[in-house]
């Protein structure tokens, strides 16, 4: 696909490139396996000497078409679909970290990722230090250790709504010889392409805006292809020294700038198997075809809702980087010129119980453990997604106990505001 096409065109035209007589629409290759005529050809595929399909856990044509569309949208060299956003972030880290290693993550991240990094990876011997993403470069530099392997952050934090200073994070990561991994779920490549700002690897929960209709849990890992693993080969032996499980093949030598992605596919997906089903990939692709239109409407609606809430006497605070005076307004202007996303957070004056009561007053705005689909919905993280976290951890993760996360959909904005208005009036 021509990289010069704009994101809107890639959303519609990227990925599947039918040849003469092929289906116009991306077909669902609902097949576990692929047939070959000779043993030898199959053997070459298993040795990674030839590319081709042989088993859907490793590669599937439907998934590959969708992954290549997302890679083109992000400006990466390739991508791999995973069964969920959690799997994508796990692979992103585990691809270059092993027992005894350390990495650094912004503390303003999705609750599930916070648990994965802080609790589960620790059980595998990988230690994560969480940092305030707004700390200075000097402070951040001090957190690095000789065994630090990567830096991680979210473009727009879920649900804290912090905007990441990607260039700052990239500078510090690169000055310590490690890559920056950015979870770009909320911004989507329509509104921000972290690779253009210096990130090296991008992840997504495709469950959110990419699917956009709340039909399919999924994730994606995108390789920017620019990080020089060989320049820091002592830190990344998994990429720069022979892999015994592939007859001593070396990823950087054999696959050049796609080394990271090839290792993730050939080794991690082979062994952990969190593949996205081709049917889900098909649905994600349908979502991607309108992503550019939906993001525009999500952002327009969220901006109006944020302004309405900010002017309401019962609302204590609103966090949306599109609001002038928001802590992240300037970073938003820099990294999210076309808009940020449809998600905002706010608190109502009163107690934590008042926040819960407000949620029960809505008519069509629904309480669901979801964000970033076409339907407006709300969540109270302290009692839902983040309930495993202590009060201290909640604050560290940028989640106030009274924080209500509102995911503004693409309905008529006047109807959304009317529903908010009657719910607040009844409080
Ligand atoms: C939802 C989410 C995830 C996890 O994705 P799943 O698809 O639910 O596994 C990761 N990161 C962010 C920013 C998310 O919003």
CSV table of C-alpha atoms in Angstrom, one decimal, residues 12-362:
chain,number,residue,atom,x,y,z
A,12,UNK,CA,-11.2,2.4,3.3
A,13,UNK,CA,-8.7,1.0,0.8
A,14,UNK,CA,-5.8,-0.4,2.8
A,15,UNK,CA,-5.0,-4.0,3.5
A,16,UNK,CA,-6.9,-6.4,1.2
A,17,UNK,CA,-5.8,-5.9,-2.4
A,18,UNK,CA,-7.9,-8.1,-4.6
A,19,UNK,CA,-6.6,-9.5,-7.8
A,20,UNK,CA,-8.6,-10.1,-11.0
A,21,UNK,CA,-11.6,-12.2,-10.1
A,22,UNK,CA,-11.0,-12.0,-6.3
A,23,UNK,CA,-13.8,-11.0,-3.9
A,24,UNK,CA,-14.0,-7.2,-3.6
A,25,UNK,CA,-14.5,-7.5,0.1
A,26,UNK,CA,-11.9,-9.0,2.4
A,27,UNK,CA,-12.9,-12.7,2.7
A,28,UNK,CA,-12.9,-14.6,6.0
A,29,UNK,CA,-10.4,-17.4,5.7
A,30,UNK,CA,-12.1,-19.5,8.3
A,31,UNK,CA,-9.6,-22.3,8.1
A,32,UNK,CA,-7.1,-23.6,10.6
A,33,UNK,CA,-4.8,-24.9,8.0
A,34,UNK,CA,-3.5,-24.5,4.4
A,35,UNK,CA,-2.7,-27.2,1.9
A,36,UNK,CA,0.7,-27.9,0.3
A,37,UNK,CA,1.8,-30.3,-2.4
A,38,UNK,CA,5.2,-31.2,-1.1
A,39,UNK,CA,6.8,-31.9,2.2
A,40,UNK,CA,9.7,-29.8,1.3
A,41,UNK,CA,7.7,-26.7,0.7
A,42,UNK,CA,6.0,-27.1,4.1
A,43,UNK,CA,9.4,-27.7,5.7
A,44,UNK,CA,10.7,-24.4,4.3
A,45,UNK,CA,7.7,-22.6,5.8
A,46,UNK,CA,8.4,-24.1,9.2
A,47,UNK,CA,12.0,-23.0,9.0
A,48,UNK,CA,10.8,-19.5,8.2
A,49,UNK,CA,12.8,-19.7,5.0
A,50,UNK,CA,9.7,-18.9,2.9
A,51,UNK,CA,6.7,-16.9,3.8
A,52,UNK,CA,3.3,-18.5,3.4
A,53,UNK,CA,0.4,-19.8,5.4
A,54,UNK,CA,0.3,-23.1,7.1
A,55,UNK,CA,-1.5,-22.8,10.4
A,56,UNK,CA,-3.8,-19.9,11.5
A,57,UNK,CA,-2.1,-19.7,15.0
A,58,UNK,CA,1.0,-18.3,13.1
A,59,UNK,CA,-0.6,-16.5,10.2
A,60,UNK,CA,-4.0,-16.2,8.5
A,61,UNK,CA,-4.7,-14.2,5.3
A,62,UNK,CA,-7.7,-12.3,6.8
A,63,UNK,CA,-5.8,-11.3,9.8
A,64,UNK,CA,-2.8,-10.3,7.7
A,65,UNK,CA,-4.8,-8.0,5.5
A,66,UNK,CA,-6.3,-6.3,8.6
A,67,UNK,CA,-2.8,-6.1,10.3
A,68,UNK,CA,-1.3,-4.6,7.2
A,69,UNK,CA,-4.0,-1.9,7.0
A,70,UNK,CA,-3.3,-1.0,10.6
A,71,UNK,CA,0.5,-1.0,10.0
A,72,UNK,CA,-0.1,1.4,7.0
A,73,UNK,CA,-2.3,3.6,9.2
A,74,UNK,CA,0.4,3.8,11.9
A,75,UNK,CA,3.3,4.1,9.4
A,76,UNK,CA,4.9,0.8,10.7
A,77,UNK,CA,6.7,-1.9,8.8
A,78,UNK,CA,4.2,-4.6,9.9
A,79,UNK,CA,1.7,-5.6,12.5
A,80,UNK,CA,0.2,-8.7,14.2
A,81,UNK,CA,-3.3,-9.1,15.4
A,82,UNK,CA,-3.8,-10.6,18.9
A,83,UNK,CA,-6.9,-11.9,20.7
A,84,UNK,CA,-7.1,-8.8,22.9
A,85,UNK,CA,-5.4,-5.6,23.8
A,86,UNK,CA,-4.1,-7.3,26.9
A,87,UNK,CA,-2.3,-9.9,24.7
A,88,UNK,CA,-0.9,-7.2,22.6
A,89,UNK,CA,0.7,-5.4,25.5
A,90,UNK,CA,1.9,-8.6,27.0
A,91,UNK,CA,3.6,-9.6,23.8
A,92,UNK,CA,5.0,-6.1,23.3
A,93,UNK,CA,6.9,-6.3,26.6
A,94,UNK,CA,7.6,-10.0,26.7
A,95,UNK,CA,9.2,-9.9,23.2
A,96,UNK,CA,12.2,-8.1,24.7
A,97,UNK,CA,12.0,-8.7,28.4
A,98,UNK,CA,12.7,-11.9,30.3
A,99,UNK,CA,13.2,-12.9,34.0
A,100,UNK,CA,15.7,-10.5,35.6
A,101,UNK,CA,14.8,-7.6,33.4
A,102,UNK,CA,13.2,-4.3,34.3
A,103,UNK,CA,11.1,-1.8,32.4
A,104,UNK,CA,9.5,1.6,33.1
A,105,UNK,CA,5.9,2.5,32.5
A,106,UNK,CA,3.8,5.6,32.9
A,107,UNK,CA,1.5,5.1,35.8
A,108,UNK,CA,-1.4,6.7,33.9
A,109,UNK,CA,-2.5,3.6,32.0
A,110,UNK,CA,-5.4,1.2,31.6
A,111,UNK,CA,-6.2,-0.7,34.8
A,112,UNK,CA,-5.7,-4.1,33.1
A,113,UNK,CA,-2.3,-3.1,31.9
A,114,UNK,CA,-1.4,-1.8,35.3
A,115,UNK,CA,-2.1,-5.2,36.8
A,116,UNK,CA,-0.3,-7.1,34.0
A,117,UNK,CA,2.8,-5.0,34.5
A,118,UNK,CA,2.8,-4.6,38.3
A,119,UNK,CA,1.5,-8.0,39.4
A,120,UNK,CA,1.6,-10.7,36.7
A,121,UNK,CA,4.8,-9.9,34.9
A,122,UNK,CA,6.5,-9.7,38.3
A,123,UNK,CA,5.6,-13.3,38.8
A,124,UNK,CA,7.6,-14.0,35.7
A,125,UNK,CA,10.6,-12.2,37.1
A,126,UNK,CA,10.1,-9.0,35.1
A,127,UNK,CA,10.0,-5.9,37.3
A,128,UNK,CA,8.1,-2.7,36.3
A,129,UNK,CA,8.6,0.7,37.8
A,130,UNK,CA,5.7,3.1,37.4
A,131,UNK,CA,6.4,6.8,36.9
A,132,UNK,CA,4.4,10.0,36.8
A,133,UNK,CA,4.4,10.7,33.0
A,134,UNK,CA,4.7,14.4,33.7
A,135,UNK,CA,8.0,14.1,35.5
A,136,UNK,CA,11.0,15.9,34.0
A,137,UNK,CA,13.5,14.2,31.6
A,138,UNK,CA,16.1,14.4,34.4
A,139,UNK,CA,13.9,12.7,36.9
A,140,UNK,CA,12.8,10.0,34.4
A,141,UNK,CA,16.4,9.3,33.5
A,142,UNK,CA,17.2,8.5,37.1
A,143,UNK,CA,14.7,5.6,37.0
A,144,UNK,CA,16.7,3.7,34.4
A,145,UNK,CA,18.8,0.8,35.4
A,146,UNK,CA,21.4,-1.3,33.5
A,147,UNK,CA,18.7,-4.0,33.0
A,148,UNK,CA,15.9,-1.6,31.9
A,149,UNK,CA,14.6,-2.8,28.5
A,150,UNK,CA,11.9,-0.4,27.5
A,151,UNK,CA,9.7,2.6,28.3
A,152,UNK,CA,5.9,2.4,28.0
A,153,UNK,CA,3.0,4.9,27.9
A,154,UNK,CA,-0.5,5.5,26.6
A,155,UNK,CA,-1.1,8.4,24.1
A,156,UNK,CA,-4.2,9.3,25.9
A,157,UNK,CA,-4.5,7.5,29.3
A,158,UNK,CA,-7.5,5.4,30.0
A,159,UNK,CA,-9.3,6.7,32.1
A,160,UNK,CA,-7.0,9.5,33.5
A,161,UNK,CA,-7.1,11.3,30.1
A,162,UNK,CA,-3.5,12.4,30.5
A,163,UNK,CA,-1.9,13.2,27.1
A,164,UNK,CA,1.6,11.7,26.8
A,165,UNK,CA,4.5,13.8,25.8
A,166,UNK,CA,5.7,11.2,23.3
A,167,UNK,CA,8.7,13.1,22.1
A,168,UNK,CA,10.0,13.5,25.7
A,169,UNK,CA,9.5,9.8,26.4
A,170,UNK,CA,11.2,8.9,23.1
A,171,UNK,CA,14.2,11.1,23.8
A,172,UNK,CA,14.7,9.6,27.3
A,173,UNK,CA,14.2,6.0,26.1
A,174,UNK,CA,16.6,6.4,23.2
A,175,UNK,CA,19.3,8.1,25.3
A,176,UNK,CA,19.2,4.9,27.4
A,177,UNK,CA,19.3,2.6,24.3
A,178,UNK,CA,15.8,1.2,24.7
A,179,UNK,CA,12.6,1.5,22.6
A,180,UNK,CA,9.5,3.4,23.5
A,181,UNK,CA,6.2,1.4,23.3
A,182,UNK,CA,3.0,3.4,23.1
A,183,UNK,CA,-0.5,2.1,23.5
A,184,UNK,CA,-2.4,4.3,21.0
A,185,UNK,CA,-5.9,2.8,21.7
A,186,UNK,CA,-7.8,6.0,22.5
A,187,UNK,CA,-6.2,8.4,19.9
A,188,UNK,CA,-6.2,5.9,17.1
A,189,UNK,CA,-3.9,6.4,14.1
A,190,UNK,CA,-6.5,8.8,12.7
A,191,UNK,CA,-5.7,11.4,15.4
A,192,UNK,CA,-2.1,10.5,16.4
A,193,UNK,CA,0.7,8.4,14.9
A,194,UNK,CA,3.2,7.9,17.7
A,195,UNK,CA,5.8,6.4,15.4
A,196,UNK,CA,6.0,9.8,13.7
A,197,UNK,CA,6.9,11.3,17.1
A,198,UNK,CA,9.6,8.9,17.9
A,199,UNK,CA,7.9,5.8,19.4
A,200,UNK,CA,9.2,2.5,18.2
A,201,UNK,CA,6.4,0.0,18.8
A,202,UNK,CA,2.7,0.8,19.0
A,203,UNK,CA,-0.1,-1.3,20.5
A,204,UNK,CA,-3.9,-1.1,20.5
A,205,UNK,CA,-6.9,-2.7,21.9
A,206,UNK,CA,-8.8,-3.0,18.7
A,207,UNK,CA,-11.8,-3.7,20.9
A,208,UNK,CA,-12.3,0.1,21.2
A,209,UNK,CA,-12.5,2.6,18.4
A,210,UNK,CA,-11.0,0.4,15.7
A,211,UNK,CA,-13.9,-2.1,16.0
A,212,UNK,CA,-16.0,0.7,17.2
A,213,UNK,CA,-19.2,-1.2,17.4
A,214,UNK,CA,-18.5,-3.3,20.5
A,215,UNK,CA,-18.6,-6.6,18.6
A,216,UNK,CA,-15.1,-8.1,19.0
A,217,UNK,CA,-12.3,-8.2,21.6
A,218,UNK,CA,-9.0,-7.9,19.9
A,219,UNK,CA,-5.6,-6.2,19.9
A,220,UNK,CA,-2.7,-5.4,17.6
A,221,UNK,CA,1.1,-4.9,17.8
A,222,UNK,CA,2.7,-2.6,15.3
A,223,UNK,CA,6.5,-2.6,14.6
A,224,UNK,CA,7.9,0.8,13.6
A,225,UNK,CA,11.0,-0.9,12.2
A,226,UNK,CA,13.3,1.9,13.1
A,227,UNK,CA,14.8,0.8,16.4
A,228,UNK,CA,18.4,-0.3,16.0
A,229,UNK,CA,18.5,-3.5,18.0
A,230,UNK,CA,22.0,-4.4,16.9
A,231,UNK,CA,23.3,-1.1,18.3
A,232,UNK,CA,22.2,-2.3,21.8
A,233,UNK,CA,22.7,-6.0,21.2
A,234,UNK,CA,23.8,-6.6,24.8
A,235,UNK,CA,20.3,-5.6,25.9
A,236,UNK,CA,18.3,-7.5,23.3
A,237,UNK,CA,20.0,-11.0,22.9
A,238,UNK,CA,16.6,-12.5,22.0
A,239,UNK,CA,16.7,-10.5,18.8
A,240,UNK,CA,20.4,-10.3,18.0
A,241,UNK,CA,21.6,-13.8,18.9
A,242,UNK,CA,20.5,-17.2,17.5
A,243,UNK,CA,17.1,-18.6,18.4
A,244,UNK,CA,17.6,-22.3,19.3
A,245,UNK,CA,14.0,-23.0,18.6
A,246,UNK,CA,14.5,-22.0,14.9
A,247,UNK,CA,17.7,-23.9,14.1
A,248,UNK,CA,19.8,-20.9,15.3
A,249,UNK,CA,18.3,-18.3,13.1
A,250,UNK,CA,18.9,-14.7,14.3
A,251,UNK,CA,16.0,-12.3,13.9
A,252,UNK,CA,17.9,-9.1,13.2
A,253,UNK,CA,20.1,-10.8,10.7
A,254,UNK,CA,17.4,-12.7,8.8
A,255,UNK,CA,14.5,-10.2,9.0
A,256,UNK,CA,16.2,-6.8,9.2
A,257,UNK,CA,13.9,-4.0,10.4
A,258,UNK,CA,11.0,-6.5,10.9
A,259,UNK,CA,13.0,-8.5,13.5
A,260,UNK,CA,10.9,-7.5,16.4
A,261,UNK,CA,7.6,-8.3,14.7
A,262,UNK,CA,8.9,-11.6,13.3
A,263,UNK,CA,10.1,-12.7,16.7
A,264,UNK,CA,6.7,-11.8,18.2
A,265,UNK,CA,4.9,-13.8,15.6
A,266,UNK,CA,7.2,-16.8,15.1
A,267,UNK,CA,8.1,-17.3,18.8
A,268,UNK,CA,5.5,-15.7,21.1
A,269,UNK,CA,2.4,-16.3,19.0
A,270,UNK,CA,3.7,-19.8,18.2
A,271,UNK,CA,4.1,-20.5,22.0
A,272,UNK,CA,1.3,-18.5,23.6
A,273,UNK,CA,-1.2,-18.6,20.8
A,274,UNK,CA,-3.4,-15.6,21.6
A,275,UNK,CA,-4.5,-15.3,18.0
A,276,UNK,CA,-7.4,-13.2,16.9
A,277,UNK,CA,-10.1,-15.2,15.1
A,278,UNK,CA,-10.4,-14.4,11.4
A,279,UNK,CA,-14.1,-13.6,11.9
A,280,UNK,CA,-13.2,-11.0,14.5
A,281,UNK,CA,-10.6,-9.6,12.2
A,282,UNK,CA,-13.2,-9.3,9.5
A,283,UNK,CA,-15.4,-7.3,11.9
A,284,UNK,CA,-12.5,-5.1,13.0
A,285,UNK,CA,-11.9,-4.4,9.3
A,286,UNK,CA,-15.5,-3.2,8.8
A,287,UNK,CA,-14.9,-0.9,11.8
A,288,UNK,CA,-11.7,0.4,10.3
A,289,UNK,CA,-13.5,1.4,7.1
A,290,UNK,CA,-15.3,4.1,8.9
A,291,UNK,CA,-12.8,4.9,11.7
A,292,UNK,CA,-11.9,8.3,10.2
A,293,UNK,CA,-15.6,9.4,10.0
A,294,UNK,CA,-16.5,8.1,13.5
A,295,UNK,CA,-13.5,9.6,15.2
A,296,UNK,CA,-14.4,13.0,13.8
A,297,UNK,CA,-17.9,12.7,15.2
A,298,UNK,CA,-16.8,11.2,18.5
A,299,UNK,CA,-14.5,14.2,19.0
A,300,UNK,CA,-17.0,16.9,17.9
A,301,UNK,CA,-19.6,15.4,20.3
A,302,UNK,CA,-17.2,15.0,23.2
A,303,UNK,CA,-16.0,18.6,22.8
A,304,UNK,CA,-19.6,19.9,23.1
A,305,UNK,CA,-20.4,17.5,26.0
A,306,UNK,CA,-17.2,18.6,27.8
A,307,UNK,CA,-18.1,22.3,27.4
A,308,UNK,CA,-21.7,21.6,28.7
A,309,UNK,CA,-20.4,19.7,31.7
A,310,UNK,CA,-17.9,22.4,32.5
A,311,UNK,CA,-20.6,24.9,32.7
A,312,UNK,CA,-22.9,22.8,34.9
A,313,UNK,CA,-23.2,23.9,38.6
A,314,UNK,CA,-23.4,20.3,39.9
A,315,UNK,CA,-20.2,19.3,38.1
A,316,UNK,CA,-17.0,19.6,40.2
A,317,UNK,CA,-14.5,19.1,37.4
A,318,UNK,CA,-14.1,17.9,33.8
A,319,UNK,CA,-11.0,16.4,32.2
A,320,UNK,CA,-10.8,16.7,28.4
A,321,UNK,CA,-7.7,17.9,26.6
A,322,UNK,CA,-9.9,19.8,24.1
A,323,UNK,CA,-11.0,22.2,26.9
A,324,UNK,CA,-8.9,25.4,27.1
A,325,UNK,CA,-7.3,25.4,30.6
A,326,UNK,CA,-7.2,21.6,30.8
A,327,UNK,CA,-3.8,20.4,32.1
A,328,UNK,CA,-3.2,18.6,28.8
A,329,UNK,CA,-4.6,21.3,26.4
A,330,UNK,CA,-1.1,22.2,25.1
A,331,UNK,CA,0.1,18.6,24.7
A,332,UNK,CA,-3.3,17.9,22.9
A,333,UNK,CA,-2.7,20.9,20.6
A,334,UNK,CA,0.7,19.4,19.7
A,335,UNK,CA,-0.1,15.7,19.4
A,336,UNK,CA,-3.8,15.6,18.7
A,337,UNK,CA,-4.4,18.4,16.2
A,338,UNK,CA,-7.5,16.8,14.7
A,339,UNK,CA,-9.1,16.0,18.0
A,340,UNK,CA,-8.3,13.5,20.8
A,341,UNK,CA,-11.1,11.0,21.3
A,342,UNK,CA,-14.7,10.7,22.5
A,343,UNK,CA,-13.8,9.8,26.1
A,344,UNK,CA,-13.8,12.3,28.9
A,345,UNK,CA,-13.9,12.1,32.6
A,346,UNK,CA,-15.7,14.3,35.2
A,347,UNK,CA,-16.7,14.3,38.8
A,348,UNK,CA,-19.9,15.6,40.4
A,349,UNK,CA,-20.0,17.7,43.5
A,350,UNK,CA,-20.8,15.6,46.5
A,351,UNK,CA,-19.8,12.1,47.7
A,352,UNK,CA,-18.7,8.9,45.9
A,353,UNK,CA,-22.3,7.7,46.4
A,354,UNK,CA,-23.6,10.7,44.5
A,355,UNK,CA,-21.4,9.7,41.5
A,356,UNK,CA,-22.9,6.2,41.6
A,357,UNK,CA,-26.5,7.6,41.9
A,358,UNK,CA,-26.0,9.9,38.9
A,359,UNK,CA,-25.1,6.8,36.8
A,360,UNK,CA,-28.4,5.3,37.7
A,361,UNK,CA,-30.3,8.3,36.5
A,362,UNK,CA,-29.4,8.0,32.8
